[in-house]
Amino acid sequence: MIYDIIEKFYKNYDGRKCVIGYSLKGKDIFAFHIGSPTGRQFIATYAIHGREWITAKLALKHIKIGVKNGGGWIIPLVNPDGVAISESVRAMWKANARGVDLNCNFDADWGSGRLNTKRRGGENCIGDCPFSESETKALKNFTEKIRPYVTFSFHTKGEEIYWEYNGSGDRSGAEIIEKVTGYTPLVIRGSAGGYKDWCIQKLQIPAYTIECGADDLEHPITDIRKLKKCFYILKAFTENYGL
C-alpha cells in the first residue's frame, strides 16, 4: 500500500521532516524538506485525489533528486484515506473518506465550479464549507506557516500545466515547466476551490497544477515511468525561476 511506502520512507529519512496533520481516519500527513532551510521555500503536494496515488511515488523521486537552489517541502500523500479506497475498494475514487473532493474544498470561490456538488461521492463534492476537511485544514495551516514563494500541485493526467486563476498567476513559471516536460500551459474556466486557486487568489503567490502523464493512460496509473517527464520539474524550476 502507498501509505506504508511513504511511512517507511519517513521513518528512514534523515532530513527535516514533520507531520502536518491527520486524515479523517487518523493517518499521518507526512512532509519532507529538501534543499536549503534558508532562502525561498516552495511547497509541492501530491495525491490530493485518491486515484492519483502514483504521484506519491513521484514525490519520492523529487526528494531523491533534490534541488540546487533554495529549498522546499514535499507532501507526498495529502489524501491517504482516499488513496486507500482507490487501492482496495473503488479504483476511480478521488475524494477523501467522507466523500469530499479535497481539491474543491479550498476558499477560492468555493462552490462555484461547473461540476461542483454537495452530494457526497467519489468526486466533485465541495464539503460543508471551505476547509471543512481535516486534510485541507492541515494543508492550509502548513502553507500559511511556511509562506512559500510558489506551490506545485501534482495530479494525473493530461500533460497540461494550469497556472492562472481569474486573471492572476505567473505564466513564466509555467514556461519553465513546459521546457522540462513538453507539457502545454493552459488557462481553464469553470473550476474553483482548488489548492492552486487558493494560493493564487488568497495568498497572491504563483501556483501551478501539473497534470502528469499522457491523456491516453488509464486511471489509476501504476507505472512511475509513465511520469518520467515530471521527474526534474522542481530541480529545473528552482534553478531558473526569478533569475
mmCIF file of C-alpha atoms in Angstrom:
data_model
loop_
_atom_site.group_PDB
_atom_site.id
_atom_site.type_symbol
_atom_site.label_atom_id
_atom_site.label_comp_id
_atom_site.label_asym_id
_atom_site.label_seq_id
_atom_site.Cartn_x
_atom_site.Cartn_y
_atom_site.Cartn_z
ATOM 1 C CA MET A 1 0.000 0.000 0.000
ATOM 2 C CA ILE A 2 1.211 3.501 -0.836
ATOM 3 C CA TYR A 3 0.743 4.797 2.703
ATOM 4 C CA ASP A 4 3.033 2.079 4.032
ATOM 5 C CA ILE A 5 5.700 3.017 1.484
ATOM 6 C CA ILE A 6 5.573 6.695 2.457
ATOM 7 C CA GLU A 7 5.502 5.905 6.176
ATOM 8 C CA LYS A 8 8.582 3.674 5.889
ATOM 9 C CA PHE A 9 10.387 6.324 3.859
ATOM 10 C CA TYR A 10 9.514 8.902 6.531
ATOM 11 C CA LYS A 11 10.909 6.765 9.340
ATOM 12 C CA ASN A 12 14.176 6.311 7.456
ATOM 13 C CA TYR A 13 14.506 9.884 6.184
ATOM 14 C CA ASP A 14 17.466 11.732 7.687
ATOM 15 C CA GLY A 15 16.459 15.222 6.592
ATOM 16 C CA ARG A 16 13.993 17.673 8.096
ATOM 17 C CA LYS A 17 10.527 16.210 8.278
ATOM 18 C CA CYS A 18 7.236 16.612 10.086
ATOM 19 C CA VAL A 19 3.616 15.521 10.208
ATOM 20 C CA ILE A 20 1.439 18.467 9.155
ATOM 21 C CA GLY A 21 -1.850 16.926 10.295
ATOM 22 C CA TYR A 22 -4.055 13.881 10.092
ATOM 23 C CA SER A 23 -6.643 12.435 7.767
ATOM 24 C CA LEU A 24 -10.242 11.785 8.792
ATOM 25 C CA LYS A 25 -9.231 8.261 9.782
ATOM 26 C CA GLY A 26 -6.208 9.449 11.723
ATOM 27 C CA LYS A 27 -3.456 8.734 9.222
ATOM 28 C CA ASP A 28 -0.382 10.966 9.281
ATOM 29 C CA ILE A 29 0.096 13.515 6.511
ATOM 30 C CA PHE A 30 3.861 13.496 6.089
ATOM 31 C CA ALA A 31 6.077 16.344 4.867
ATOM 32 C CA PHE A 32 9.739 16.151 3.826
ATOM 33 C CA HIS A 33 12.122 19.062 3.387
ATOM 34 C CA ILE A 34 14.708 19.144 0.624
ATOM 35 C CA GLY A 35 17.386 21.679 -0.199
ATOM 36 C CA SER A 36 18.457 24.633 1.899
ATOM 37 C CA PRO A 37 16.490 25.512 5.063
ATOM 38 C CA THR A 38 17.092 29.205 4.367
ATOM 39 C CA GLY A 39 16.037 31.371 1.464
ATOM 40 C CA ARG A 40 12.942 30.958 -0.655
ATOM 41 C CA GLN A 41 10.855 27.891 0.101
ATOM 42 C CA PHE A 42 8.287 26.092 -2.045
ATOM 43 C CA ILE A 43 5.548 23.594 -1.212
ATOM 44 C CA ALA A 44 4.768 20.662 -3.516
ATOM 45 C CA THR A 45 1.683 18.495 -2.971
ATOM 46 C CA TYR A 46 0.784 15.077 -4.349
ATOM 47 C CA ALA A 47 -2.076 12.565 -4.191
ATOM 48 C CA ILE A 48 -4.760 15.036 -3.168
ATOM 49 C CA HIS A 49 -7.002 12.781 -5.279
ATOM 50 C CA GLY A 50 -7.199 9.142 -4.285
ATOM 51 C CA ARG A 51 -6.895 7.561 -7.706
ATOM 52 C CA GLU A 52 -3.844 9.695 -8.479
ATOM 53 C CA TRP A 53 -1.714 7.863 -5.910
ATOM 54 C CA ILE A 54 1.096 7.324 -8.410
ATOM 55 C CA THR A 55 2.072 10.962 -7.759
ATOM 56 C CA ALA A 56 3.124 9.940 -4.227
ATOM 57 C CA LYS A 57 5.845 7.854 -5.878
ATOM 58 C CA LEU A 58 6.711 10.894 -7.994
ATOM 59 C CA ALA A 59 7.202 12.790 -4.722
ATOM 60 C CA LEU A 60 9.813 10.258 -3.647
ATOM 61 C CA LYS A 61 11.616 10.788 -6.961
ATOM 62 C CA HIS A 62 11.642 14.538 -6.302
ATOM 63 C CA ILE A 63 13.020 14.016 -2.795
ATOM 64 C CA LYS A 64 15.839 11.813 -4.102
ATOM 65 C CA ILE A 65 16.706 14.141 -6.992
ATOM 66 C CA GLY A 66 16.651 17.221 -4.746
ATOM 67 C CA VAL A 67 17.039 20.860 -5.758
ATOM 68 C CA LYS A 68 20.059 23.047 -6.404
ATOM 69 C CA ASN A 69 18.794 26.465 -5.312
ATOM 70 C CA GLY A 70 16.694 27.235 -2.249
ATOM 71 C CA GLY A 71 14.564 24.564 -0.666
ATOM 72 C CA GLY A 72 11.055 23.421 -0.026
ATOM 73 C CA TRP A 73 8.583 20.984 1.437
ATOM 74 C CA ILE A 74 7.210 17.915 -0.314
ATOM 75 C CA ILE A 75 3.889 16.447 0.884
ATOM 76 C CA PRO A 76 3.520 13.104 -0.918
ATOM 77 C CA LEU A 77 0.131 11.959 0.373
ATOM 78 C CA VAL A 78 -2.380 14.706 1.131
ATOM 79 C CA ASN A 79 -5.291 12.254 0.936
ATOM 80 C CA PRO A 80 -4.167 8.945 2.478
ATOM 81 C CA ASP A 81 -7.709 7.699 3.146
ATOM 82 C CA GLY A 82 -8.817 8.340 -0.430
ATOM 83 C CA VAL A 83 -5.746 6.592 -1.759
ATOM 84 C CA ALA A 84 -6.559 3.540 0.373
ATOM 85 C CA ILE A 85 -10.102 3.484 -1.044
ATOM 86 C CA SER A 86 -8.737 3.658 -4.588
ATOM 87 C CA GLU A 87 -6.216 0.896 -3.919
ATOM 88 C CA SER A 88 -8.588 -1.583 -2.320
ATOM 89 C CA VAL A 89 -12.262 -0.700 -2.804
ATOM 90 C CA ARG A 90 -13.036 1.599 -5.726
ATOM 91 C CA ALA A 91 -10.201 2.299 -8.136
ATOM 92 C CA MET A 92 -11.610 5.528 -9.579
ATOM 93 C CA TRP A 93 -12.268 7.172 -6.190
ATOM 94 C CA LYS A 94 -10.888 10.746 -5.922
ATOM 95 C CA ALA A 95 -12.410 12.077 -2.697
ATOM 96 C CA ASN A 96 -11.463 11.592 0.942
ATOM 97 C CA ALA A 97 -13.124 9.117 3.322
ATOM 98 C CA ARG A 98 -16.101 11.478 3.818
ATOM 99 C CA GLY A 99 -16.748 11.651 0.103
ATOM 100 C CA VAL A 100 -15.430 15.210 -0.229
ATOM 101 C CA ASP A 101 -13.183 16.136 -3.143
ATOM 102 C CA LEU A 102 -10.327 17.884 -1.339
ATOM 103 C CA ASN A 103 -9.389 19.926 -4.381
ATOM 104 C CA CYS A 104 -12.822 21.567 -4.283
ATOM 105 C CA ASN A 105 -12.664 22.384 -0.561
ATOM 106 C CA PHE A 106 -10.390 25.445 -0.519
ATOM 107 C CA ASP A 107 -11.595 29.007 -0.027
ATOM 108 C CA ALA A 108 -11.304 30.259 -3.591
ATOM 109 C CA ASP A 109 -14.799 30.962 -4.927
ATOM 110 C CA TRP A 110 -15.822 27.810 -3.102
ATOM 111 C CA GLY A 111 -18.809 26.029 -4.621
ATOM 112 C CA SER A 112 -18.843 27.961 -7.896
ATOM 113 C CA GLY A 113 -17.165 25.351 -10.084
ATOM 114 C CA ARG A 114 -19.074 23.972 -13.039
ATOM 115 C CA LEU A 115 -19.095 20.380 -11.732
ATOM 116 C CA ASN A 116 -19.349 21.170 -8.027
ATOM 117 C CA THR A 117 -21.935 19.349 -5.935
ATOM 118 C CA LYS A 118 -22.794 18.976 -2.251
ATOM 119 C CA ARG A 119 -23.625 15.314 -2.730
ATOM 120 C CA ARG A 120 -21.007 13.068 -1.166
ATOM 121 C CA GLY A 121 -19.312 10.646 -3.505
ATOM 122 C CA GLY A 122 -16.155 9.779 -5.360
ATOM 123 C CA GLU A 123 -15.550 13.219 -6.840
ATOM 124 C CA ASN A 124 -16.672 16.862 -7.118
ATOM 125 C CA CYS A 125 -18.258 17.198 -3.657
ATOM 126 C CA ILE A 126 -17.289 20.569 -2.162
ATOM 127 C CA GLY A 127 -17.919 19.701 1.501
ATOM 128 C CA ASP A 128 -19.965 21.627 4.050
ATOM 129 C CA CYS A 129 -17.846 24.789 3.896
ATOM 130 C CA PRO A 130 -14.316 25.794 2.850
ATOM 131 C CA PHE A 131 -11.731 23.801 4.813
ATOM 132 C CA SER A 132 -14.379 21.526 6.286
ATOM 133 C CA GLU A 133 -11.985 18.582 5.936
ATOM 134 C CA SER A 134 -9.090 17.745 8.239
ATOM 135 C CA GLU A 135 -6.777 17.249 5.259
ATOM 136 C CA THR A 136 -7.437 20.678 3.718
ATOM 137 C CA LYS A 137 -7.197 22.363 7.118
ATOM 138 C CA ALA A 138 -3.805 20.771 7.640
ATOM 139 C CA LEU A 139 -2.540 21.906 4.238
ATOM 140 C CA LYS A 140 -3.925 25.419 4.757
ATOM 141 C CA ASN A 141 -2.286 25.809 8.155
ATOM 142 C CA PHE A 142 1.037 24.444 6.969
ATOM 143 C CA THR A 143 1.056 26.668 3.890
ATOM 144 C CA GLU A 144 0.326 29.763 5.967
ATOM 145 C CA LYS A 145 3.117 28.785 8.360
ATOM 146 C CA ILE A 146 5.736 28.222 5.651
ATOM 147 C CA ARG A 147 4.661 31.183 3.490
ATOM 148 C CA PRO A 148 6.128 29.689 0.289
ATOM 149 C CA TYR A 149 7.048 31.760 -2.733
ATOM 150 C CA VAL A 150 5.385 29.189 -5.023
ATOM 151 C CA THR A 151 3.377 25.978 -4.789
ATOM 152 C CA PHE A 152 3.079 22.948 -7.055
ATOM 153 C CA SER A 153 0.179 20.503 -7.194
ATOM 154 C CA PHE A 154 0.956 17.236 -8.964
ATOM 155 C CA HIS A 155 -2.032 15.414 -10.451
ATOM 156 C CA THR A 156 -2.714 12.944 -13.252
ATOM 157 C CA LYS A 157 -3.319 13.104 -16.192
ATOM 158 C CA GLY A 158 -3.257 15.045 -19.490
ATOM 159 C CA GLU A 159 0.247 16.582 -19.859
ATOM 160 C CA GLU A 160 -1.048 20.068 -19.077
ATOM 161 C CA ILE A 161 0.021 22.929 -16.793
ATOM 162 C CA TYR A 162 -2.566 25.157 -15.121
ATOM 163 C CA TRP A 163 -1.020 28.419 -13.925
ATOM 164 C CA GLU A 164 -3.806 31.010 -13.857
ATOM 165 C CA TYR A 165 -6.868 31.762 -11.731
ATOM 166 C CA ASN A 166 -9.386 34.508 -12.502
ATOM 167 C CA GLY A 167 -6.861 36.638 -14.335
ATOM 168 C CA SER A 168 -3.983 36.188 -11.886
ATOM 169 C CA GLY A 169 -0.939 33.943 -11.995
ATOM 170 C CA ASP A 170 2.563 33.801 -13.448
ATOM 171 C CA ARG A 171 2.943 32.193 -16.837
ATOM 172 C CA SER A 172 6.756 32.473 -16.743
ATOM 173 C CA GLY A 173 6.923 29.617 -14.241
ATOM 174 C CA ALA A 174 4.652 27.510 -16.428
ATOM 175 C CA GLU A 175 7.050 28.102 -19.312
ATOM 176 C CA ILE A 176 9.924 26.691 -17.245
ATOM 177 C CA ILE A 177 7.860 23.566 -16.556
ATOM 178 C CA GLU A 178 6.916 23.420 -20.247
ATOM 179 C CA LYS A 179 10.589 23.406 -21.282
ATOM 180 C CA VAL A 180 11.322 20.468 -18.984
ATOM 181 C CA THR A 181 8.254 18.381 -19.782
ATOM 182 C CA GLY A 182 6.875 19.481 -23.129
ATOM 183 C CA TYR A 183 3.510 19.918 -21.396
ATOM 184 C CA THR A 184 1.102 22.653 -22.508
ATOM 185 C CA PRO A 185 0.377 25.694 -20.281
ATOM 186 C CA LEU A 186 -3.373 26.309 -20.266
ATOM 187 C CA VAL A 187 -5.937 28.703 -18.851
ATOM 188 C CA ILE A 188 -9.065 26.832 -17.800
ATOM 189 C CA ARG A 189 -12.524 28.068 -16.864
ATOM 190 C CA GLY A 190 -15.313 26.607 -14.749
ATOM 191 C CA SER A 191 -13.084 25.319 -11.952
ATOM 192 C CA ALA A 192 -12.857 26.684 -8.393
ATOM 193 C CA GLY A 193 -11.922 25.757 -4.852
ATOM 194 C CA GLY A 194 -8.587 24.120 -5.629
ATOM 195 C CA TYR A 195 -5.330 24.462 -3.725
ATOM 196 C CA LYS A 196 -3.718 26.262 -6.673
ATOM 197 C CA ASP A 197 -6.692 28.609 -6.897
ATOM 198 C CA TRP A 198 -6.493 29.461 -3.194
ATOM 199 C CA CYS A 199 -2.742 30.066 -3.343
ATOM 200 C CA ILE A 200 -3.113 32.468 -6.257
ATOM 201 C CA GLN A 201 -6.243 34.254 -5.038
ATOM 202 C CA LYS A 202 -5.779 34.446 -1.272
ATOM 203 C CA LEU A 203 -2.003 34.159 -0.774
ATOM 204 C CA GLN A 204 -1.208 36.011 -4.005
ATOM 205 C CA ILE A 205 1.672 33.752 -4.947
ATOM 206 C CA PRO A 206 2.365 31.785 -8.135
ATOM 207 C CA ALA A 207 0.933 28.290 -8.091
ATOM 208 C CA TYR A 208 0.932 25.513 -10.651
ATOM 209 C CA THR A 209 -1.090 22.379 -11.184
ATOM 210 C CA ILE A 210 0.758 19.841 -13.308
ATOM 211 C CA GLU A 211 -1.282 17.037 -14.870
ATOM 212 C CA CYS A 212 1.343 14.327 -15.237
ATOM 213 C CA GLY A 213 1.147 11.502 -17.754
ATOM 214 C CA ALA A 214 -0.360 11.177 -21.199
ATOM 215 C CA ASP A 215 -4.121 11.548 -21.510
ATOM 216 C CA ASP A 216 -4.497 8.110 -23.091
ATOM 217 C CA LEU A 217 -3.294 6.421 -19.887
ATOM 218 C CA GLU A 218 -5.971 4.855 -17.701
ATOM 219 C CA HIS A 219 -6.654 5.778 -14.078
ATOM 220 C CA PRO A 220 -5.153 4.786 -11.790
ATOM 221 C CA ILE A 221 -1.720 4.974 -13.374
ATOM 222 C CA THR A 222 0.522 2.358 -11.772
ATOM 223 C CA ASP A 223 3.867 2.724 -13.567
ATOM 224 C CA ILE A 224 6.003 5.629 -12.323
ATOM 225 C CA ARG A 225 7.963 5.511 -15.563
ATOM 226 C CA LYS A 226 4.915 6.963 -17.304
ATOM 227 C CA LEU A 227 5.541 10.171 -15.335
ATOM 228 C CA LYS A 228 9.245 10.453 -16.180
ATOM 229 C CA LYS A 229 8.792 13.819 -17.915
ATOM 230 C CA CYS A 230 7.968 15.244 -14.480
ATOM 231 C CA PHE A 231 10.984 13.899 -12.608
ATOM 232 C CA TYR A 232 13.100 17.085 -12.881
ATOM 233 C CA ILE A 233 10.437 19.796 -12.594
ATOM 234 C CA LEU A 234 11.370 21.005 -9.111
ATOM 235 C CA LYS A 235 15.089 20.994 -9.812
ATOM 236 C CA ALA A 236 14.672 22.951 -13.061
ATOM 237 C CA PHE A 237 12.190 25.395 -11.573
ATOM 238 C CA THR A 238 14.350 26.315 -8.590
ATOM 239 C CA GLU A 239 17.348 26.802 -10.884
ATOM 240 C CA ASN A 240 15.544 29.098 -13.323
ATOM 241 C CA TYR A 241 12.607 30.898 -11.718
ATOM 242 C CA GLY A 242 13.203 34.552 -10.910
ATOM 243 C CA LEU A 243 16.740 34.661 -12.264
#
